[in-house]
PDB file of C-alpha atoms and ligand atoms in Angstrom:
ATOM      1  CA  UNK A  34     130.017 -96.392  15.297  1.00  0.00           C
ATOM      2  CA  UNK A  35     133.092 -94.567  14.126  1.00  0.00           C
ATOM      3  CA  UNK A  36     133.653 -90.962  13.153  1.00  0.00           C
ATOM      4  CA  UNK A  37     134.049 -92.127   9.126  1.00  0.00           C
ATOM      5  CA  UNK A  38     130.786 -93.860   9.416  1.00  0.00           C
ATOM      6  CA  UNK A  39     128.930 -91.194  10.879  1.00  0.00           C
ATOM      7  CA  UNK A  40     130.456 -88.701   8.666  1.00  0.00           C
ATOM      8  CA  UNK A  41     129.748 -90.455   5.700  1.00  0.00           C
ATOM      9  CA  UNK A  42     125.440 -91.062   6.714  1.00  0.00           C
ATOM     10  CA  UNK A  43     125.501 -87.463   8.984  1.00  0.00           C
ATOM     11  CA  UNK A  44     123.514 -86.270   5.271  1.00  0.00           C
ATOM     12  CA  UNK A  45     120.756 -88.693   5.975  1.00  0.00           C
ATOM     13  CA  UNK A  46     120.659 -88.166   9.350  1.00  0.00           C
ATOM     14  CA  UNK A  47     120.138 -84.429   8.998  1.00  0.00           C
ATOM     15  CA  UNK A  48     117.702 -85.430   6.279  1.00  0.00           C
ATOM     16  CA  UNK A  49     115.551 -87.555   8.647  1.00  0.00           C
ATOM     17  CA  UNK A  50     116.483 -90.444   6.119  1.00  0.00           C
ATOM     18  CA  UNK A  51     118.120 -93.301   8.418  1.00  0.00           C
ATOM     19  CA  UNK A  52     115.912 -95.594   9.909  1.00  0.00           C
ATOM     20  CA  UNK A  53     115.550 -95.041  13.822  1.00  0.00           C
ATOM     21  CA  UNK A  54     118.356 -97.472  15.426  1.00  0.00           C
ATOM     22  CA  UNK A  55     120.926 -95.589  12.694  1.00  0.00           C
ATOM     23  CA  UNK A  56     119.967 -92.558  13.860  1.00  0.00           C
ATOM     24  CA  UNK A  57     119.985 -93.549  17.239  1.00  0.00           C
ATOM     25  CA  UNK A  58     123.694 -94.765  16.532  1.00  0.00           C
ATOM     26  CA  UNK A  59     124.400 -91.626  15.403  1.00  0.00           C
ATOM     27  CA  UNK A  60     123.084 -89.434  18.333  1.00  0.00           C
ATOM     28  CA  UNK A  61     124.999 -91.228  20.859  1.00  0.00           C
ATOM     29  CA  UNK A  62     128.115 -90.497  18.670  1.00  0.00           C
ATOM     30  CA  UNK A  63     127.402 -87.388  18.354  1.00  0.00           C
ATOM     31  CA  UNK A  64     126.791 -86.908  21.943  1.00  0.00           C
ATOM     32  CA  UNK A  65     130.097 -88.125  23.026  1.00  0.00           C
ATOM     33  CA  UNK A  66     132.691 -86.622  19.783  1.00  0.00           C
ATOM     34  CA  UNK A  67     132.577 -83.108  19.727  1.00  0.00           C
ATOM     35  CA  UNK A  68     133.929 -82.875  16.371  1.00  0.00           C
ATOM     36  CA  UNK A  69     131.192 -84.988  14.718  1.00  0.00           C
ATOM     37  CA  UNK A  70     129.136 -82.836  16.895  1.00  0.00           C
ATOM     38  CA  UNK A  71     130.156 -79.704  15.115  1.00  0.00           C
ATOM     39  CA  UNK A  72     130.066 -80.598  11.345  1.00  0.00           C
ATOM     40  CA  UNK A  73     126.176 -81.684  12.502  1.00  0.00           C
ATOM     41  CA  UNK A  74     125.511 -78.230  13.476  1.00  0.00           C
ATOM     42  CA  UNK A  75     126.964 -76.984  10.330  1.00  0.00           C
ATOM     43  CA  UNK A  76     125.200 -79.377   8.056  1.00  0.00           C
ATOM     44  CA  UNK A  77     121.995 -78.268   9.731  1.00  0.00           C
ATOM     45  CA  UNK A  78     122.866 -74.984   9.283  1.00  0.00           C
ATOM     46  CA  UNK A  79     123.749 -75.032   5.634  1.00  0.00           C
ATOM     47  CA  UNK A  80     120.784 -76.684   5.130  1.00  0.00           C
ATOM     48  CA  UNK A  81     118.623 -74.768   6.634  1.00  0.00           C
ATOM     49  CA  UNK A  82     119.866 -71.972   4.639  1.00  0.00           C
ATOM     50  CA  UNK A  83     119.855 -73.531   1.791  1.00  0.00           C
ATOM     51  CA  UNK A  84     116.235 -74.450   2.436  1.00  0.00           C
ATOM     52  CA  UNK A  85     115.618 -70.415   3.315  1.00  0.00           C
ATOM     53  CA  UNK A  86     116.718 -69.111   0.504  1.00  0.00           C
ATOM     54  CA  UNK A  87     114.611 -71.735  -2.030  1.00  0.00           C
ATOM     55  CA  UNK A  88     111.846 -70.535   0.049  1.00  0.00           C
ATOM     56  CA  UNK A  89     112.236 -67.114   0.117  1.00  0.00           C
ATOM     57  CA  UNK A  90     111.052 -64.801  -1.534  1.00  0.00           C
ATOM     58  CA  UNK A  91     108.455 -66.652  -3.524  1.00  0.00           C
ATOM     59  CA  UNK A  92     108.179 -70.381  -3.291  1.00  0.00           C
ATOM     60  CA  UNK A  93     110.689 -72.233  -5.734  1.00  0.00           C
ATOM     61  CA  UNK A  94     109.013 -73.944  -8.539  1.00  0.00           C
ATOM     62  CA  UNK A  95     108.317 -77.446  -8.066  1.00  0.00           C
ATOM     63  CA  UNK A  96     110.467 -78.443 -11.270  1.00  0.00           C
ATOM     64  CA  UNK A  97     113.365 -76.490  -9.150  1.00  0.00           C
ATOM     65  CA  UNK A  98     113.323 -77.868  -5.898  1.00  0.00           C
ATOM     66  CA  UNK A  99     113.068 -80.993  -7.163  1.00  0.00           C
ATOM     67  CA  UNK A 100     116.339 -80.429  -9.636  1.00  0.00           C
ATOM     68  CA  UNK A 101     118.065 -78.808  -6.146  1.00  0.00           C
ATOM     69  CA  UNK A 102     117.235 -82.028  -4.437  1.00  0.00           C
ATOM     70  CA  UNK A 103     118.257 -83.625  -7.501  1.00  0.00           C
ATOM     71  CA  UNK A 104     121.774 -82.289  -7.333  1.00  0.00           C
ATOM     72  CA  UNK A 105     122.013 -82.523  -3.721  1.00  0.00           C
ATOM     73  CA  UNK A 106     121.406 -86.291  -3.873  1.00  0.00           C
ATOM     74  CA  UNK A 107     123.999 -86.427  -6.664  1.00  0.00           C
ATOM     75  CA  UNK A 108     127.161 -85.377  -4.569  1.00  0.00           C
ATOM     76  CA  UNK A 109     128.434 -88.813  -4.052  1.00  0.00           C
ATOM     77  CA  UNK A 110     132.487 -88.278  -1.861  1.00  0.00           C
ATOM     78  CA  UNK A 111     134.580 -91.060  -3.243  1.00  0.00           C
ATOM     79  CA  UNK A 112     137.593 -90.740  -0.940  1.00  0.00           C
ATOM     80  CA  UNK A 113     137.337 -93.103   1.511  1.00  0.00           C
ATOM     81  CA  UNK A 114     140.291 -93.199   2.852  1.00  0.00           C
ATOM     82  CA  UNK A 115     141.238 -91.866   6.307  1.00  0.00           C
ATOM     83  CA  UNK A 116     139.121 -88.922   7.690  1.00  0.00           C
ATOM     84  CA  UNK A 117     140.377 -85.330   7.022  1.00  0.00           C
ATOM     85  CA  UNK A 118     139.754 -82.601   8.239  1.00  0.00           C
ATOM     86  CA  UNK A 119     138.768 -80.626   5.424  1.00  0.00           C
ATOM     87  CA  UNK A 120     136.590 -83.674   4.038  1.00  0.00           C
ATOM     88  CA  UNK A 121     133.109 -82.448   5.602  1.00  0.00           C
ATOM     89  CA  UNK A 122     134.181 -78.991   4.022  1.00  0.00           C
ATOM     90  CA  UNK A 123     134.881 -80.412   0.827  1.00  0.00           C
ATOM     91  CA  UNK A 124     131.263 -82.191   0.242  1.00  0.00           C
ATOM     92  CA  UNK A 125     129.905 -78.678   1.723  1.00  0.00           C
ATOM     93  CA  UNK A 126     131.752 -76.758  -0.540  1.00  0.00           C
ATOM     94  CA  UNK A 127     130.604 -79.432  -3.956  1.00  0.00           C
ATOM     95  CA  UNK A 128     126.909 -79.355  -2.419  1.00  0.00           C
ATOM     96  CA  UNK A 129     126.926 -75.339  -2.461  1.00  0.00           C
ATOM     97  CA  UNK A 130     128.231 -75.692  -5.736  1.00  0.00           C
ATOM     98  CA  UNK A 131     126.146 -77.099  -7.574  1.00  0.00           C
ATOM     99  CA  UNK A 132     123.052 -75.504  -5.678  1.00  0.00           C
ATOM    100  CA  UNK A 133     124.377 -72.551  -7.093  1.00  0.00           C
ATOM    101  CA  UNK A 134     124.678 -73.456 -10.735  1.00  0.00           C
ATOM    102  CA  UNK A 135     121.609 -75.230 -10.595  1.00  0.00           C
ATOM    103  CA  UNK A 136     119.846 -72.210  -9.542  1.00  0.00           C
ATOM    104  CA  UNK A 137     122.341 -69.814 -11.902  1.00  0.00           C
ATOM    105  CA  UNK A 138     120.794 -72.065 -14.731  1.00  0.00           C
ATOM    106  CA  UNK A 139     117.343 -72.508 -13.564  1.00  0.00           C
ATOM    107  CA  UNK A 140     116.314 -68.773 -12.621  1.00  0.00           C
ATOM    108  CA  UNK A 141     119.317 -66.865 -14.350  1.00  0.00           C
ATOM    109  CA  UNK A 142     118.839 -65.293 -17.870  1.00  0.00           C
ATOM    110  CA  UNK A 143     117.770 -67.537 -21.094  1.00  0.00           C
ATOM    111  CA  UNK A 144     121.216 -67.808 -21.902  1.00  0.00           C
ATOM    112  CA  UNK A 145     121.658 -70.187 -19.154  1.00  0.00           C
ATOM    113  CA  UNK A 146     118.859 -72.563 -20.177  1.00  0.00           C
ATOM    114  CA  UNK A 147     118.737 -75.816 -21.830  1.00  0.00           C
ATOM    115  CA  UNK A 148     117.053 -76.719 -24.908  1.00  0.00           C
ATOM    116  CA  UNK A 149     115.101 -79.536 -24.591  1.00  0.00           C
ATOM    117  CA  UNK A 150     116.519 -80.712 -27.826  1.00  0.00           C
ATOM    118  CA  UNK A 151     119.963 -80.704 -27.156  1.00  0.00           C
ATOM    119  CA  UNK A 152     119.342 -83.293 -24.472  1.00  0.00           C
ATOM    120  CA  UNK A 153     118.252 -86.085 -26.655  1.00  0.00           C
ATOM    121  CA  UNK A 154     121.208 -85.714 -28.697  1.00  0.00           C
ATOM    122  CA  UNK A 155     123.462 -85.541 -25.323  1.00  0.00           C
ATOM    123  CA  UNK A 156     121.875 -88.841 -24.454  1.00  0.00           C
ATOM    124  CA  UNK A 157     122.598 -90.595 -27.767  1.00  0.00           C
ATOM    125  CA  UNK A 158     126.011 -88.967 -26.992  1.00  0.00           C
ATOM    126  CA  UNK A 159     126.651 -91.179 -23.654  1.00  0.00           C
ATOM    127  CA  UNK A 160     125.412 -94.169 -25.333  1.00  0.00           C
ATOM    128  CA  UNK A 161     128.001 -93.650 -28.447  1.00  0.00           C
ATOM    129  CA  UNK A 162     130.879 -93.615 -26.626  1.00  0.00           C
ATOM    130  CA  UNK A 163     129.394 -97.118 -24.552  1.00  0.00           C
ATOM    131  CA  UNK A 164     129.252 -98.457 -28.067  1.00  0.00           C
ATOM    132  CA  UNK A 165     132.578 -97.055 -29.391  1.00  0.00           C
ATOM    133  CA  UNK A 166     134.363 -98.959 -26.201  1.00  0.00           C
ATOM    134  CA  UNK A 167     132.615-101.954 -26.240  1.00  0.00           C
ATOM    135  CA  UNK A 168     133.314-102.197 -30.513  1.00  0.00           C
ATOM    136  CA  UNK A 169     136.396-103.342 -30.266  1.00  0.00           C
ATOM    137  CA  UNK A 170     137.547-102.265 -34.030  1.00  0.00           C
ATOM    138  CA  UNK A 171     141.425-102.122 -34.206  1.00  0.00           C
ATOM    139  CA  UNK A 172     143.658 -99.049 -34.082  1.00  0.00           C
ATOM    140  CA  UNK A 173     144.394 -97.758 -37.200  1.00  0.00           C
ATOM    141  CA  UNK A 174     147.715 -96.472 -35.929  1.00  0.00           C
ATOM    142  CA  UNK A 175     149.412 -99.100 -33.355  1.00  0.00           C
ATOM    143  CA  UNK A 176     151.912 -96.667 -31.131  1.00  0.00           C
ATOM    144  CA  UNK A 177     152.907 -96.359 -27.475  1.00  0.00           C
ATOM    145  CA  UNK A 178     153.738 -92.537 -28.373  1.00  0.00           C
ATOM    146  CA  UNK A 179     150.970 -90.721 -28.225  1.00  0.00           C
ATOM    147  CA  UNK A 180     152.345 -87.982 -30.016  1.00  0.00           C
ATOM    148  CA  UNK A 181     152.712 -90.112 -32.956  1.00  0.00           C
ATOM    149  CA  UNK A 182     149.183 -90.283 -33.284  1.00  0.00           C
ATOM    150  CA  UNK A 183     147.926 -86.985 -32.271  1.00  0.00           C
ATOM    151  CA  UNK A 184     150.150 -85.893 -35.382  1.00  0.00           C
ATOM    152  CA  UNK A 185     148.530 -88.751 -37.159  1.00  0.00           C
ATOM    153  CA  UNK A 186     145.100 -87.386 -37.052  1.00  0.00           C
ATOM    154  CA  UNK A 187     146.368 -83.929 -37.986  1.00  0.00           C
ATOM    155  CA  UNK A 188     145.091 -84.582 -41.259  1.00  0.00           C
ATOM    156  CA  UNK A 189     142.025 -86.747 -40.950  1.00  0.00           C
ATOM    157  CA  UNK A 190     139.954 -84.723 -38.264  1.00  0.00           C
ATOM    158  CA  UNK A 191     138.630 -81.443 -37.946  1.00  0.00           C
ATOM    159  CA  UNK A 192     140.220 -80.274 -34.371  1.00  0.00           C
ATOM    160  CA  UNK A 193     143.600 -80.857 -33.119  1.00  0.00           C
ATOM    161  CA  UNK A 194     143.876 -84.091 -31.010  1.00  0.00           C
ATOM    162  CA  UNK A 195     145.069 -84.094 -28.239  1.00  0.00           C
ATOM    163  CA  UNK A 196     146.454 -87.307 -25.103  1.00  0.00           C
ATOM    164  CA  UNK A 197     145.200 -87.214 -22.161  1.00  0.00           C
ATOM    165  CA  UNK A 198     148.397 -87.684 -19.561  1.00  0.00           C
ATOM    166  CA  UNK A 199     146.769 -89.698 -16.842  1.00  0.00           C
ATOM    167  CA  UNK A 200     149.586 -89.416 -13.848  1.00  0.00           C
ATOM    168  CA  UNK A 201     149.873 -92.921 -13.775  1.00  0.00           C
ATOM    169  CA  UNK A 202     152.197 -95.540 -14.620  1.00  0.00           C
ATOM    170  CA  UNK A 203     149.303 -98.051 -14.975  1.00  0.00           C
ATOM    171  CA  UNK A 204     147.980 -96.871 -17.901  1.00  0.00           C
ATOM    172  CA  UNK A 205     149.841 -97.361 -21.897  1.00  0.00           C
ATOM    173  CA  UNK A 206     149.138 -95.503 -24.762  1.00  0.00           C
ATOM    174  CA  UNK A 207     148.186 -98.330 -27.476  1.00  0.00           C
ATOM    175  CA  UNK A 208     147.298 -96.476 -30.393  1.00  0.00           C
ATOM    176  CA  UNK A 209     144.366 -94.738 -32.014  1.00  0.00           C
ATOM    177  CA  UNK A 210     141.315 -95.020 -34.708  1.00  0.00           C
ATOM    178  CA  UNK A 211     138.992 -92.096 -36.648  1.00  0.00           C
ATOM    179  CA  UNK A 212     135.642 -92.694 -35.247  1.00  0.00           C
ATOM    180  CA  UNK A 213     132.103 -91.509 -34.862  1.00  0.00           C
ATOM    181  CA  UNK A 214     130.033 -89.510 -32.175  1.00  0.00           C
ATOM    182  CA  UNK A 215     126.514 -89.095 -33.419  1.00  0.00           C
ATOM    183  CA  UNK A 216     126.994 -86.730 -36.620  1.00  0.00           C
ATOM    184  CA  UNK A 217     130.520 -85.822 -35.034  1.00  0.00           C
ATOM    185  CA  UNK A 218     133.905 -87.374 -36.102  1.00  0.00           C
ATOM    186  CA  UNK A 219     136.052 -88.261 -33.286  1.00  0.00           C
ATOM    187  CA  UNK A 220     139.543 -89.081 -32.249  1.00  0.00           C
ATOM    188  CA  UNK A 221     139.161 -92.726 -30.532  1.00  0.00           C
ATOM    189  CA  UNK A 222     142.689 -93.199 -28.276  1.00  0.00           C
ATOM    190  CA  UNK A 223     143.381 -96.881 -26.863  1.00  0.00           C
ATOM    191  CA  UNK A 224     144.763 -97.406 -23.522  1.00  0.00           C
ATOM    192  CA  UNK A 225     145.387 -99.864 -21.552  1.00  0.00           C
ATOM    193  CA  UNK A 226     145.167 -99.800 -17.683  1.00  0.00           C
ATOM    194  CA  UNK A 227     146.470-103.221 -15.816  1.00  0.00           C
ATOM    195  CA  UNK A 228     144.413-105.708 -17.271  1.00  0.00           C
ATOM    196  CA  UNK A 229     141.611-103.525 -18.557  1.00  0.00           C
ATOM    197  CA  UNK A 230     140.901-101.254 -21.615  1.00  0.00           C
ATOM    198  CA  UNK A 231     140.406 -97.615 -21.333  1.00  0.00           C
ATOM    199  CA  UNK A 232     138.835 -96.033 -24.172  1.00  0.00           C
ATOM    200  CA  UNK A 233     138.912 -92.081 -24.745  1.00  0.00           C
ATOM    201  CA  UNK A 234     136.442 -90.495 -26.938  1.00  0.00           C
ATOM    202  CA  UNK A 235     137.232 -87.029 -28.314  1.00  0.00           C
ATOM    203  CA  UNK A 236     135.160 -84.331 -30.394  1.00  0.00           C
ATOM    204  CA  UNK A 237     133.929 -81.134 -30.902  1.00  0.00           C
ATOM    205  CA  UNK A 238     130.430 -80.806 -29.732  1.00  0.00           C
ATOM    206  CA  UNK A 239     128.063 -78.681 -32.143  1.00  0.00           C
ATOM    207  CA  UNK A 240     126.737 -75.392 -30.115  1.00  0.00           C
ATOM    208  CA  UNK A 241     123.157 -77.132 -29.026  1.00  0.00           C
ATOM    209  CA  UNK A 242     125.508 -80.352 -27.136  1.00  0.00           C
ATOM    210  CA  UNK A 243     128.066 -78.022 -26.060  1.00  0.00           C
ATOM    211  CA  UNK A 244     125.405 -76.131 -23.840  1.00  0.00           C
ATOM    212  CA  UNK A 245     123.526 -78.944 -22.826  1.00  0.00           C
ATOM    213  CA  UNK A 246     126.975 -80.255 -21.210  1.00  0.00           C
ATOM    214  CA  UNK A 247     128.164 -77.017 -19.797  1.00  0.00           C
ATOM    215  CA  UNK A 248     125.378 -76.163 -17.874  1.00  0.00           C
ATOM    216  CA  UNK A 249     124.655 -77.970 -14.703  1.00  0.00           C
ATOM    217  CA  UNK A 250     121.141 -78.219 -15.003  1.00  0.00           C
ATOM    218  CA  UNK A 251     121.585 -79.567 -18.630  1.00  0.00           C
ATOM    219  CA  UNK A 252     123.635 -82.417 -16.486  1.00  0.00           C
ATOM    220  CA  UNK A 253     120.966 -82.650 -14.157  1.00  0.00           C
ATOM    221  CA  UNK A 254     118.488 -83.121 -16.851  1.00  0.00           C
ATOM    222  CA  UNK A 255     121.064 -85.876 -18.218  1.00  0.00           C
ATOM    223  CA  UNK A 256     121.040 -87.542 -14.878  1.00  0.00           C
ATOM    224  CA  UNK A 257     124.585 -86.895 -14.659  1.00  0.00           C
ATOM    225  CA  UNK A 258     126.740 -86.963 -11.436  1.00  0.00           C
ATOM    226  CA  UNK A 259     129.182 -85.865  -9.765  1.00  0.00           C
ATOM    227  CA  UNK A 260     131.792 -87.065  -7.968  1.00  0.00           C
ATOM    228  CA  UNK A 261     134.414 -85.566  -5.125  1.00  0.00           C
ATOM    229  CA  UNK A 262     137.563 -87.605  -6.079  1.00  0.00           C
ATOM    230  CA  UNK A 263     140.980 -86.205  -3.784  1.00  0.00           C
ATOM    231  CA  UNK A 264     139.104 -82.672  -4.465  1.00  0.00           C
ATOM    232  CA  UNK A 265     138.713 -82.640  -7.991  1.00  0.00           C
ATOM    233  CA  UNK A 266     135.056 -82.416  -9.223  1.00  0.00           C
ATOM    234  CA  UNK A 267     134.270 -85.067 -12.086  1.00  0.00           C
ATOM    235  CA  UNK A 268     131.331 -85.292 -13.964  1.00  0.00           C
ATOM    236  CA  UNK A 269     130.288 -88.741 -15.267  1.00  0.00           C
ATOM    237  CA  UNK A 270     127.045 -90.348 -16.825  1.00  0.00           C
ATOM    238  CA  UNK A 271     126.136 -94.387 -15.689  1.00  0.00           C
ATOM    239  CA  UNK A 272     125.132 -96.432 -19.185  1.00  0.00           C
ATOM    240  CA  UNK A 273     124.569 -99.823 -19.360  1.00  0.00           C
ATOM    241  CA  UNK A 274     126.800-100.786 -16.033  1.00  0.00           C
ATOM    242  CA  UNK A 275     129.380 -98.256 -17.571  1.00  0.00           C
ATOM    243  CA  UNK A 276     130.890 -95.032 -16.000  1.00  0.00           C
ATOM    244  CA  UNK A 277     131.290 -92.585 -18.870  1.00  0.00           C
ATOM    245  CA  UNK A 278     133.375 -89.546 -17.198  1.00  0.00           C
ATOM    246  CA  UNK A 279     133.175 -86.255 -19.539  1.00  0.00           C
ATOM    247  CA  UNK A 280     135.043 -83.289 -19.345  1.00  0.00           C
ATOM    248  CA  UNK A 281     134.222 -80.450 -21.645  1.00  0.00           C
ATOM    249  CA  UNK A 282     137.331 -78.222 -22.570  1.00  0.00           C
ATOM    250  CA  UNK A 283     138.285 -75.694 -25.319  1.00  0.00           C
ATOM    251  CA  UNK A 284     135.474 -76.547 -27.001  1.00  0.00           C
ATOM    252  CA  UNK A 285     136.639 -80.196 -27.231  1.00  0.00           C
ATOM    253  CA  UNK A 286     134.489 -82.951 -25.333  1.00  0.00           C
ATOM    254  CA  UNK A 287     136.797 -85.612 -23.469  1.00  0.00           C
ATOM    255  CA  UNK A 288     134.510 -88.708 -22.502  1.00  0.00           C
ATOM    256  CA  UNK A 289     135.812 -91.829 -20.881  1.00  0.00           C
ATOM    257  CA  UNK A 290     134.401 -95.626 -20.909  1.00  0.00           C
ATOM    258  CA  UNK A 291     136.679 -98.385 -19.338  1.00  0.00           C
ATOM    259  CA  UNK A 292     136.384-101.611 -18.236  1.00  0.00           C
ATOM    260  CA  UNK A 293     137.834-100.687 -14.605  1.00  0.00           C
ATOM    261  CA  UNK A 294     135.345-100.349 -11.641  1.00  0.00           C
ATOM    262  CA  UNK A 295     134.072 -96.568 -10.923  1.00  0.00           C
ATOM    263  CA  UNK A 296     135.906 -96.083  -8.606  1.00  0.00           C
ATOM    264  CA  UNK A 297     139.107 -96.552 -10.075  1.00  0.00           C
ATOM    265  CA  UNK A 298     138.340 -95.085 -13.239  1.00  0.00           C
ATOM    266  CA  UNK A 299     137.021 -91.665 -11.735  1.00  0.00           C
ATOM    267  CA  UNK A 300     140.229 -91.489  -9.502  1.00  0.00           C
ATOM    268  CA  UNK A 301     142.381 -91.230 -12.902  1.00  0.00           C
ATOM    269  CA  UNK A 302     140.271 -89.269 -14.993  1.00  0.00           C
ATOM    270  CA  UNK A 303     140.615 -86.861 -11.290  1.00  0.00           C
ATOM    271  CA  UNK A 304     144.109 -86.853 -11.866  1.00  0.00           C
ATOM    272  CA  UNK A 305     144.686 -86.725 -15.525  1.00  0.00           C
ATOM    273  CA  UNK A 306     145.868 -83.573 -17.007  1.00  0.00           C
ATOM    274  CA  UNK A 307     143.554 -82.649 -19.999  1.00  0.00           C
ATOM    275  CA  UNK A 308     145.967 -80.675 -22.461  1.00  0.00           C
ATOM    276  CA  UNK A 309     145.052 -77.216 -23.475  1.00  0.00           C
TER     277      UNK A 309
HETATM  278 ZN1  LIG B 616     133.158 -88.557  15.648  1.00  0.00          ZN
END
């Protein structure tokens, strides 16, 4: 066994989760690679503290820990390339993360809570943008300028559109439609990437949908995830074998459904510079 491939189980191991010849695996690495050796004791550590301070002073509600583990479980590392250094610190640092705004959310004041019945609509949300991707309509405006259609909207939508730049050559601009997010209109932009179809949604959430996808635990709820891609955290909701990345900013929800594979599709919504 090699240092990527305990790094990338070491979780489970701490966890007790492998089954005993992988763990067994694993402790003779560990017993002969002093560097896998140390991010062990670390993980432990953290975890243990972790696990000390959910405990402490009074027991964490049920609901909580289970939200915690929730989040935990939900720290998926997507690099897989070589090992870096910095890569154990990375997940550690994403982990801690969202502990703490799961926590922030769960025991901080009201303000941080979710309302039930924003979540519903947050679903429907997810599944809207699914069904705007897979319609198929045709632009309305047919451009490789993205510009030309952000100016084109000026007058049809309620919020300034704005392109995504994605950092990557791949992917062409192919034009835009008005469209429909629940009760919300949206700006639908066209892309191609390779072979595939990228679709970007954009709209401006009402206040209840806004929280709901701010708030960690309102992501939680969602069974939303998140993913470490090249150190950029992205958030992203699974729908019908689709990866539906969303990135709240300004005010103005960005949410992304492609037919690319995850992994792909989470490495350029990483990289892509939402405008301000
Ligand atoms: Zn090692």
């Amino acid at each position: 066994m090699d240092c990527r491939l305990v790094e990338k189980h070491l979780c489970a191991y701490v966890d007790a989760e492998l089954e005993p010849s992988a763990a067994l695996e694993i402790e003779q690495h560990l017993a002969s690679c002093s560097a896998c050796a140390d991010d062990n004791t670390f993980l432990r550590a953290l975890k243990g503290e972790l696990h000390e301070q959910l405990a402490a002073p009074a027991p964490a509600p049920g609901h909580l820990r289970l939200r915690v583990s929730e989040a935990l479980a939900q720290v998926h590392v997507i690099e897989e390339d070589e090992r870096q250094p910095s890569h154990l610190w990375m997940t550690v640092a994403a982990m801690a993360a969202s502990v703490l705004l799961v926590l922030g959310s769960v025991l901080g004041t009201d303000a941080g809570r979710v309302e039930t019945a924003a979540l519903a609509p947050a679903l429907d949300m997810v599944r809207d943008v699914v069904d705007r991707h897979k319609d198929e309509l045709p632009t309305e405006i047919n451009t490789q300028l993205p510009e030309q259609a952000t100016s084109w909207f000026r007058d049809k939508i309620g919020f300034q559109v704005r392109s995504v730049d994605f950092n990557e050559p791949s992917v062409h601009f192919l034009g835009a439609r008005v469209s429909q997010i629940g009760n919300h209109q949206a700006a639908k932009l066209y892309y191609s990437v390779g072979d595939s179809r990228l679709t970007l949604v954009m709209f401006k959430p009402n206040a209840s949908l806004a929280q709901a996808l701010s708030s960690d635990a309102g992501l939680t709820r969602l069974g939303a995830h998140h993913a470490l891609v090249g150190g950029h955290n992205v958030t992203y909701q699974t729908l019908q074998g689709y990866t539906v990345p969303i990135v709240q900013q300004n005010g103005i929800v960005y949410a992304f459904a492609g037919d690319l594979d995850q992994k792909s599709l989470l490495r350029l919504v990483a990289n892509a510079r939402i405008p301000y």
